[in-house]
Coordinates of C-alpha atoms (C1' of nucleotides) in Angstrom, one line a residue:
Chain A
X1 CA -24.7 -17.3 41.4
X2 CA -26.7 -16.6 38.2
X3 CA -27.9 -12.7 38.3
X4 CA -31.8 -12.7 39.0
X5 CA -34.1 -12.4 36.2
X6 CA -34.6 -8.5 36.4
X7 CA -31.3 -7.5 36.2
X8 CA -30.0 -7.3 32.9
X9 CA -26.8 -8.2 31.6
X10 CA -24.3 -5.9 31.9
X11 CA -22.8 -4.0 28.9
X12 CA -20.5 -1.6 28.1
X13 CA -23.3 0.7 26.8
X14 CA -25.1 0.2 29.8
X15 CA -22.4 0.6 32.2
X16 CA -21.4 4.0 30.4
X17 CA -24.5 5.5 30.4
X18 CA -25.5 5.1 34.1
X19 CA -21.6 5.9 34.5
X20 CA -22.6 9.5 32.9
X21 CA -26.1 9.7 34.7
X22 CA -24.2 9.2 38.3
X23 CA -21.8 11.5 37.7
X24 CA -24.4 14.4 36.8
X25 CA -26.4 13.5 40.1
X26 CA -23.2 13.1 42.4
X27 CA -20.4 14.9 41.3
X28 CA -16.8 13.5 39.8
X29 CA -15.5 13.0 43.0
X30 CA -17.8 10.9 44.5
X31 CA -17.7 8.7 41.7
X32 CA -16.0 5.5 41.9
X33 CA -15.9 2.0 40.6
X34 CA -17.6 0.5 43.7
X35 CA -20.2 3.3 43.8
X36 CA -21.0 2.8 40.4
X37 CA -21.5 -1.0 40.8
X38 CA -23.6 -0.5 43.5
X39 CA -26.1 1.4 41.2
X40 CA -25.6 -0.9 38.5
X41 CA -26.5 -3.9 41.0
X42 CA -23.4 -5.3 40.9
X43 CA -19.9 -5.6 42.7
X44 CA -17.3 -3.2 41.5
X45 CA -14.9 -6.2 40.1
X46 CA -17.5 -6.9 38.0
X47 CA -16.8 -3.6 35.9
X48 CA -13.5 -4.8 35.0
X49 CA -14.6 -7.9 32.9
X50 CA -15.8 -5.0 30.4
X51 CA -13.5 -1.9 31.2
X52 CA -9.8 -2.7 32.3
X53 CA -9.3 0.3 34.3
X54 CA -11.4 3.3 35.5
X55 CA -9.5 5.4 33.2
X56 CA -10.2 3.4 30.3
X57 CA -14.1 3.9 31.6
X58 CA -13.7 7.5 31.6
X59 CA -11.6 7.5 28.5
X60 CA -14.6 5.6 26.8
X61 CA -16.9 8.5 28.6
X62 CA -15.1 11.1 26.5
X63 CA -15.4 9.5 23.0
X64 CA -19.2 8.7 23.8
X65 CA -19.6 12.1 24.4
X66 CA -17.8 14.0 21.8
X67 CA -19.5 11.6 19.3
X68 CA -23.0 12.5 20.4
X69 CA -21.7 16.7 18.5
X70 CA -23.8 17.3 15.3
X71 CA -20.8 18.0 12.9
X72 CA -22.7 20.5 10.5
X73 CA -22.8 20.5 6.7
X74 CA -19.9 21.5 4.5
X75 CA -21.7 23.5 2.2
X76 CA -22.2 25.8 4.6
X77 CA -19.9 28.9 5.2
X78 CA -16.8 28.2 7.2
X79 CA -17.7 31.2 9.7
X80 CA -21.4 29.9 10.1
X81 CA -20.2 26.1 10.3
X82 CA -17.4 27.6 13.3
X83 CA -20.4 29.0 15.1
X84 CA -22.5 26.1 15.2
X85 CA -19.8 23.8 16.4
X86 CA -18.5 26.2 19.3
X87 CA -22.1 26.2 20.2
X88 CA -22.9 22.6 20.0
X89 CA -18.9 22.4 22.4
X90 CA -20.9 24.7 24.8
X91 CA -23.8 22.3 25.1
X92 CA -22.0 19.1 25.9
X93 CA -20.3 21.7 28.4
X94 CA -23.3 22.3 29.6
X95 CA -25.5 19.1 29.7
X96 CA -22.4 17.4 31.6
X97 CA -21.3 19.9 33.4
X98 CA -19.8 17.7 36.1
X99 CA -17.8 15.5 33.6
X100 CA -16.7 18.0 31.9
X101 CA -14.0 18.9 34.5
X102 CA -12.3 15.9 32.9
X103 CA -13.2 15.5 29.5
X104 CA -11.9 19.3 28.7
X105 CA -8.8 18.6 30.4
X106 CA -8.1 15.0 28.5
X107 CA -6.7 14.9 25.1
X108 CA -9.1 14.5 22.2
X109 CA -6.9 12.6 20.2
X110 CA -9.3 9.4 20.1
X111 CA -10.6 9.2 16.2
X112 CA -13.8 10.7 17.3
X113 CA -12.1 13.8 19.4
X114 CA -9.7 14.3 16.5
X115 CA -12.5 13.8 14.1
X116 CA -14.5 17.0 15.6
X117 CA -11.1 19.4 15.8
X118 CA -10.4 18.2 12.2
X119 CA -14.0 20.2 11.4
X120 CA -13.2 23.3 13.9
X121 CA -9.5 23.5 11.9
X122 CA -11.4 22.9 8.4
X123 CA -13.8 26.2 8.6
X124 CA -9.7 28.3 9.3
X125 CA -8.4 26.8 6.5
X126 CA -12.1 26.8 4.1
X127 CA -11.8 30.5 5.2
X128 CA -8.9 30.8 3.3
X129 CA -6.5 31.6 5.3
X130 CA -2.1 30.0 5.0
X131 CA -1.8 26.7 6.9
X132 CA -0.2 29.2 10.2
X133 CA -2.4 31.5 10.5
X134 CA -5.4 28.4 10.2
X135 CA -3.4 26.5 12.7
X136 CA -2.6 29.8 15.5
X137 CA -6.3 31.2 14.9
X138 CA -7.9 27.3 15.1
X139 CA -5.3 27.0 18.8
X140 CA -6.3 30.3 19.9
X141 CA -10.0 30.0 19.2
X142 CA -9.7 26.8 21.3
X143 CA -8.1 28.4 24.2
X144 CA -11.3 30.9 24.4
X145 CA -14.0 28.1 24.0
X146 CA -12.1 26.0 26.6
X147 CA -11.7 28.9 29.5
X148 CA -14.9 29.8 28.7
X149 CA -17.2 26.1 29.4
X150 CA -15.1 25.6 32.2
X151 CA -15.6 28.8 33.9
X152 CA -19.5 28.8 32.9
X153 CA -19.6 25.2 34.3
X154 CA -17.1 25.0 37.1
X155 CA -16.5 28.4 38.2
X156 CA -17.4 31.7 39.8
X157 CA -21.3 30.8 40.0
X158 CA -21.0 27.1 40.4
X159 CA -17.4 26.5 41.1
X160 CA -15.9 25.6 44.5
X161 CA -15.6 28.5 46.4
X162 CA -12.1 29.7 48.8
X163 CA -12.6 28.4 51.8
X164 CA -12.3 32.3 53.5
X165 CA -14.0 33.9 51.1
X166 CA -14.1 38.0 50.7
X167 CA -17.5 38.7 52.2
X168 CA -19.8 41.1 50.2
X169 CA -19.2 44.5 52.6
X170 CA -15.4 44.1 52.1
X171 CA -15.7 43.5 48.3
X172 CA -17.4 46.7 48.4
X173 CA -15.6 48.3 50.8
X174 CA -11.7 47.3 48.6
X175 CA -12.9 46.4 45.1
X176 CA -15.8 49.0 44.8
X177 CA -15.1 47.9 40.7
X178 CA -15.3 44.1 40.8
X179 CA -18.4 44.7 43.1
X180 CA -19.9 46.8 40.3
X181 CA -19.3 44.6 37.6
X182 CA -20.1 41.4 39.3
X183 CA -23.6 42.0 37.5
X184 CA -22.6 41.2 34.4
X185 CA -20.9 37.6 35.8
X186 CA -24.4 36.1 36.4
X187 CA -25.4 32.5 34.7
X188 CA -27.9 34.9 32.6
X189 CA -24.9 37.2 31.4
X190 CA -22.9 33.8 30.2
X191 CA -24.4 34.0 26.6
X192 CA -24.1 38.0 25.7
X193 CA -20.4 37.5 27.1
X194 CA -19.3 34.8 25.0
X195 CA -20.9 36.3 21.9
X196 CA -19.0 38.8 22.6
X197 CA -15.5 37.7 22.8
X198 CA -16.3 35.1 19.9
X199 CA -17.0 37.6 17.4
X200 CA -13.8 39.6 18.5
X201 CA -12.0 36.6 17.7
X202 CA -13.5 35.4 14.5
X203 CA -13.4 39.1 13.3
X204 CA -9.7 39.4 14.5
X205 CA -8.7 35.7 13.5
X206 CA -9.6 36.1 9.7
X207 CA -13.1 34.3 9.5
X208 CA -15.4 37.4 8.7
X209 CA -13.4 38.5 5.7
X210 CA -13.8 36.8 2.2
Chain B
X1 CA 7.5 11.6 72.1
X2 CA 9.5 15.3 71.3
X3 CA 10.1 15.7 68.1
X4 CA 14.1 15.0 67.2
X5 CA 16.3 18.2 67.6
X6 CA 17.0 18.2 64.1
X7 CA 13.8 18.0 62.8
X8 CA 12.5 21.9 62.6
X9 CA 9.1 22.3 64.1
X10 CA 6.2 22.0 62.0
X11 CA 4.8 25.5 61.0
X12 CA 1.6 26.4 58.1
X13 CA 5.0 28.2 56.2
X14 CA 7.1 24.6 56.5
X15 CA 3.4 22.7 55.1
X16 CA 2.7 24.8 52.6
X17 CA 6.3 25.4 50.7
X18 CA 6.8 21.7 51.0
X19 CA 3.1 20.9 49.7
X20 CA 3.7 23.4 46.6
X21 CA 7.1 21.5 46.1
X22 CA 6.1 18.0 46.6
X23 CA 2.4 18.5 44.5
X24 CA 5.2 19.4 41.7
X25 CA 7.6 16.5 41.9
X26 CA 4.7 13.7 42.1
X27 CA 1.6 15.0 40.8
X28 CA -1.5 16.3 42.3
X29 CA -3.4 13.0 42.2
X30 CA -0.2 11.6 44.5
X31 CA -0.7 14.2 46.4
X32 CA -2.2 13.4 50.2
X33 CA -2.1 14.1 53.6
X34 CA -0.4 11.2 54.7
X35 CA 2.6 11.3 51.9
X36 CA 3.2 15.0 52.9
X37 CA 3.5 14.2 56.3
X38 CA 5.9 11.4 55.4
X39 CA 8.1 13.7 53.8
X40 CA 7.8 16.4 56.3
X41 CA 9.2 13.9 58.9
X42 CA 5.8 13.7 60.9
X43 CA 2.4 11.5 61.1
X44 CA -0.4 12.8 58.6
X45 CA -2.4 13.8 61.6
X46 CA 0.0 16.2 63.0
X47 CA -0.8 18.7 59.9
X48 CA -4.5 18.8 61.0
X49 CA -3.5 21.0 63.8
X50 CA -2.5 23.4 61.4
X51 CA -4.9 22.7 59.0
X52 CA -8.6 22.0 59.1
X53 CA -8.8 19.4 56.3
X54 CA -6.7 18.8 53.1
X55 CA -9.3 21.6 51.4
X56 CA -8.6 23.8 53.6
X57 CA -4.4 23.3 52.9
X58 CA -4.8 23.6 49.4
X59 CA -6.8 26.9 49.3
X60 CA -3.5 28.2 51.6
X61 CA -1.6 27.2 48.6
X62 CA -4.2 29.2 45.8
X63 CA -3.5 32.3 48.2
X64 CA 0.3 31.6 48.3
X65 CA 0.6 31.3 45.2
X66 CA -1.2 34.2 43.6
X67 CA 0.2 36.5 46.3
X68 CA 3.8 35.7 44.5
X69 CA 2.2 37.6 41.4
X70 CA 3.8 41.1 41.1
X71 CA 1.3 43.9 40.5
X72 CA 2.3 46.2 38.0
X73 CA 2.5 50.5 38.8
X74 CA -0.6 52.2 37.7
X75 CA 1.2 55.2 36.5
X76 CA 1.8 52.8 33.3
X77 CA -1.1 52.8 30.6
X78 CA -3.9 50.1 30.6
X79 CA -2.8 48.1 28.0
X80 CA 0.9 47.1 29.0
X81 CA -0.1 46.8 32.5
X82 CA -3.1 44.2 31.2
X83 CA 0.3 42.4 29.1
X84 CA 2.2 42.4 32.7
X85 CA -0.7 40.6 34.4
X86 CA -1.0 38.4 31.7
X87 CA 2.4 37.6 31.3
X88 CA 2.6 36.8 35.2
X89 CA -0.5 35.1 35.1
X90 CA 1.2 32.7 32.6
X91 CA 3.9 32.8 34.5
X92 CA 2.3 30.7 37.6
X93 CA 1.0 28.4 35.5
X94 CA 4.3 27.5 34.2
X95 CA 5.9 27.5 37.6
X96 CA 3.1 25.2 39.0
X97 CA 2.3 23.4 36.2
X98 CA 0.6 20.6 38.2
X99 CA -1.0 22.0 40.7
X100 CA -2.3 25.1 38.3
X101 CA -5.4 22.4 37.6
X102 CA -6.3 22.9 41.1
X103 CA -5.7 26.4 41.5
X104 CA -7.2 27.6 37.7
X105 CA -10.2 25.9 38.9
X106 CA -11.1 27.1 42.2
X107 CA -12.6 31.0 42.8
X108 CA -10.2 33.2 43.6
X109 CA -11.6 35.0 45.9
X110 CA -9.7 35.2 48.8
X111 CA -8.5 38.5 49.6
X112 CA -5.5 38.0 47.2
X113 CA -7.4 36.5 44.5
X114 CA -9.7 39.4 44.1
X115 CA -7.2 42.1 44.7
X116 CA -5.4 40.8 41.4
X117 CA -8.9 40.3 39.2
X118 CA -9.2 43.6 40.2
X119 CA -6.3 45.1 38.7
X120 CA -7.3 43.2 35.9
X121 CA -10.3 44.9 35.7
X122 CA -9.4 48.5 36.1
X123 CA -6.5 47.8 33.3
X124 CA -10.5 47.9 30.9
X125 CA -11.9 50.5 32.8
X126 CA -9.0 52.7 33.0
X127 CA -8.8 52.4 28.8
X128 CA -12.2 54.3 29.2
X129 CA -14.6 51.7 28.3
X130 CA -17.7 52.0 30.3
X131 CA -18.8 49.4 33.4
X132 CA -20.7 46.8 31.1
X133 CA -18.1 46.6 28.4
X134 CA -15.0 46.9 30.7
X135 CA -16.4 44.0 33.0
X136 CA -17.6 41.6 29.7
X137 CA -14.1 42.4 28.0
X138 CA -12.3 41.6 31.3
X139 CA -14.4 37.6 31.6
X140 CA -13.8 36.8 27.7
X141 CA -10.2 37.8 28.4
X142 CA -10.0 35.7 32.0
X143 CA -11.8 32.9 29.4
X144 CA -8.8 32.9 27.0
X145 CA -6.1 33.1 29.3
X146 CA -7.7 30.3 31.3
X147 CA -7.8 28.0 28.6
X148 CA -4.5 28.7 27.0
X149 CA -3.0 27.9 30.6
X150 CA -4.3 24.8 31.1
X151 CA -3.8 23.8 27.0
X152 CA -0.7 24.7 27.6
X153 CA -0.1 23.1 31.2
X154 CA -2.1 20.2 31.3
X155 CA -3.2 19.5 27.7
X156 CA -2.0 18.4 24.4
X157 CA 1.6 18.7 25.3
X158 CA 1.9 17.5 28.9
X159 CA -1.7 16.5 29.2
X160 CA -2.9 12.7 29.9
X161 CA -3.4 10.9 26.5
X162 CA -6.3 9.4 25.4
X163 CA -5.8 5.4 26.0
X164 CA -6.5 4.6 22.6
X165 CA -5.3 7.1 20.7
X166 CA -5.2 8.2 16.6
X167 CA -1.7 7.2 15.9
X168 CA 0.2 9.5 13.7
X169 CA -0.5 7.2 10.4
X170 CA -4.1 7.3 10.8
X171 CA -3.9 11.0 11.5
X172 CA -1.9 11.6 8.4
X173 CA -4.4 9.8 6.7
X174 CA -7.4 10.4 7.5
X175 CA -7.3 14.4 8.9
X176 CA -4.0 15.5 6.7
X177 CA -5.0 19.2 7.5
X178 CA -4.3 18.4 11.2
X179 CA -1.5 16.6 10.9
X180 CA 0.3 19.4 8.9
X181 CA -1.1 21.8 11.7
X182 CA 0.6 20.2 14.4
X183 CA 3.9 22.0 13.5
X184 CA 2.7 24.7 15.6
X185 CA 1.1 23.4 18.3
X186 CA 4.5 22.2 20.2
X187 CA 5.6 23.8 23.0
X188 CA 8.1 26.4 21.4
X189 CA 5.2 27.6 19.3
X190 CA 3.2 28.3 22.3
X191 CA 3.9 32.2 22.6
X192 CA 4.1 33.0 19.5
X193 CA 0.4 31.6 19.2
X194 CA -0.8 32.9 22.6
X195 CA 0.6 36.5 21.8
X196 CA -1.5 35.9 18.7
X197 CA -4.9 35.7 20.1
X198 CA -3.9 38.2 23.0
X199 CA -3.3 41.1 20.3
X200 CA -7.0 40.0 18.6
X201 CA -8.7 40.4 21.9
X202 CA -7.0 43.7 23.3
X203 CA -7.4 45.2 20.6
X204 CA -11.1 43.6 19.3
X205 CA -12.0 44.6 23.3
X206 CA -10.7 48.1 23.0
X207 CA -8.0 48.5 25.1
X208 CA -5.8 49.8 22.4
X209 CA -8.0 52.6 21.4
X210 CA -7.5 56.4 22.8
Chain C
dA1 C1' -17.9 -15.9 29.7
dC2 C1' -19.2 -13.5 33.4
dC3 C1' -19.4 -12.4 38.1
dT4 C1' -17.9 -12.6 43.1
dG5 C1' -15.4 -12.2 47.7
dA6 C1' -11.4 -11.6 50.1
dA7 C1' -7.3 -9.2 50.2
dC8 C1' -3.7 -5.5 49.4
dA9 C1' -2.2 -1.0 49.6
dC10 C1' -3.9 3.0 49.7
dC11 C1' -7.2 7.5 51.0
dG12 C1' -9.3 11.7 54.5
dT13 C1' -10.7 12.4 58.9
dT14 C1' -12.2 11.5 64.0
dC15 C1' -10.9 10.8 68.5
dA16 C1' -8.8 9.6 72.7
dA17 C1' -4.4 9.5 74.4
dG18 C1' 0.3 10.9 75.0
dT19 C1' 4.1 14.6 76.1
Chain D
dA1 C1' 0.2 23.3 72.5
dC2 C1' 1.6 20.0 69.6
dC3 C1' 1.9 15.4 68.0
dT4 C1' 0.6 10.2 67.8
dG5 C1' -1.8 5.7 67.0
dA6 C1' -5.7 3.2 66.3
dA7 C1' -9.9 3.2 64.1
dC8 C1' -13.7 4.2 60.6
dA9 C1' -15.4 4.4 56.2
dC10 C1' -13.9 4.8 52.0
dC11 C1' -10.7 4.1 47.4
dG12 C1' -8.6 1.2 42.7
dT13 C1' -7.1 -3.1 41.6
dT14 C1' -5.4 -8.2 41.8
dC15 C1' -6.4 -12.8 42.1
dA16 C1' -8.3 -17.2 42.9
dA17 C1' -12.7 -19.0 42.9
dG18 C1' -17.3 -19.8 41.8
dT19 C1' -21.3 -20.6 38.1

DNA sequence: ACCTGAACACCGTTCAAGT
DNA sequence: ACCTGAACACCGTTCAAGT
């Protein structure tokens, strides 16, 4: 049967964006092949003319993602450059913050992934620090940018939450500390935080000094 | 029926230690009700009379699992007692390496889960810094140790490969810097690198100061 | 070339029934 | 009290068939 005249054909652009669209409104697990047919107006099996498998789907998710990241100019100074591409990692964090659960967990070794680490790497090495310490500071710097999105985006405030939970009088009551400081773990805090701990590291990792 | 005489009876302690153990062996995404029931010797629906649902089974494990964590003596300083916790922090991850992407990712706040965040937390306060910088030092920590976990349980090493990946010719090629900087991003490399970063932030957060 | 429908081998969970 | 079997509403994916 010929699809009806106000469908249109499906694509793998269009089949990735609604893929990315459904996500954000329903959640990673909820999303499936069939599901996401269903929104596109089409069986599941259709997909698979245009994606082999679901992970190659996702997979294609990833790239499409990490290639919509500004990559700043190289005539700026490497510490300024690092700054604006942790910030623009935190955005895609943040405007897919349901995907993200996957994409920071997958290896960005596509040419676009490796493409954006190649620029993180670069402002270590422009910096002028040895190939080591550009490599360790480069690794650690990622460790803190990656614990950081995915806690801001999957955890204490929006995260799942233990099932028998610590209720507010006994936090108070045993941890009269965590209670206390549970101010500063607010969505509104996330951005003094992480300012914080990044300048520790660039300071610490080399990326101040001349 | 009666169960077999040589089949023990089914208790939340024989679920859970074979859940942990089988979630290793196979993979979390293997991982269901019905396969741990087959190899507990019993019918998926027997575990739901010890357990409300599978979400319910895995938050057991969380608990379990962070109740194995030692808790250093407070008569030691702030600062080696915030290594220990690290260390054995790290520690779980290795030891469950596959199910650490459930567990990094879920609240801990169970009983058990807050009772070590807060030994965490008074490692900053007891180094004398006041409430807002002792709780902001203690998240960007939790961020780096969180991400250098799951880099170093789930990611580049171990972690699923993108399906159409750079291969190492292309990488040489076109990003030689990274290339030459994956000579410390394998596996052995991993403390040296982590310890790295660690030293930045305790020190940048001012737990080594008087 | 592109899409469909039935089928296969799985899921988590509900429920009535067995001992 | 503890376990089972059938059933429901889902999965991803294969395959032969349709246009």
């Amino acid at each position: 049967m010929p699809r009806p005249a106000n469908r249109p054909s499906l694509t793998r652009e269009r089949i990735e964006s609604e893929a990315l669209a459904l996500i954000e409104r329903e959640g990673l697990d909820a999303f499936s092949m069939r599901r996401l047919g269903q929104t596109l107006g089409v069986e599941a099996m259709s997909l698979y003319h245009h994606f082999p498998s679901k992970a190659h789907l996702l997979d294609a998710l990833v790239d499409r993602v990490l290639a919509s990241v500004p990559i700043p100019s190289r005539e700026q100074d490497p510490a300024s450059r690092l700054r604006q591409l942790v910030r623009h990692w935190r955005d895609i964090a943040r405007r897919h913050a349901r995907f993200y659960a996957w994409l920071s967990l997958h290896r960005w070794n596509s040419a676009t992934g490796v493409a954006f680490l190649a620029e993180v790497l670069a402002c270590f090495t422009d910096a002028g620090l040895d190939s080591e310490r550009a490599a360790r500071g480069f690794r650690a710097l990622g460790y803190y940018v990656l614990g950081a999105t995915l806690d801001e985006t999957q955890g204490y405030a929006n995260g799942p939450a233990s099932l028998q939970p610590l209720t507010q009088v006994e936090l108070e009551t045993l941890h009269p500390q965590v209670a206390q400081a549970g101010r500063y773990f607010t969505p509104d805090q996330f951005d003094t935080t992480f300012e914080l701990g990044l300048d520790v590291l660039l300071s610490g990792l080399g990326l101040l000094r001349r």
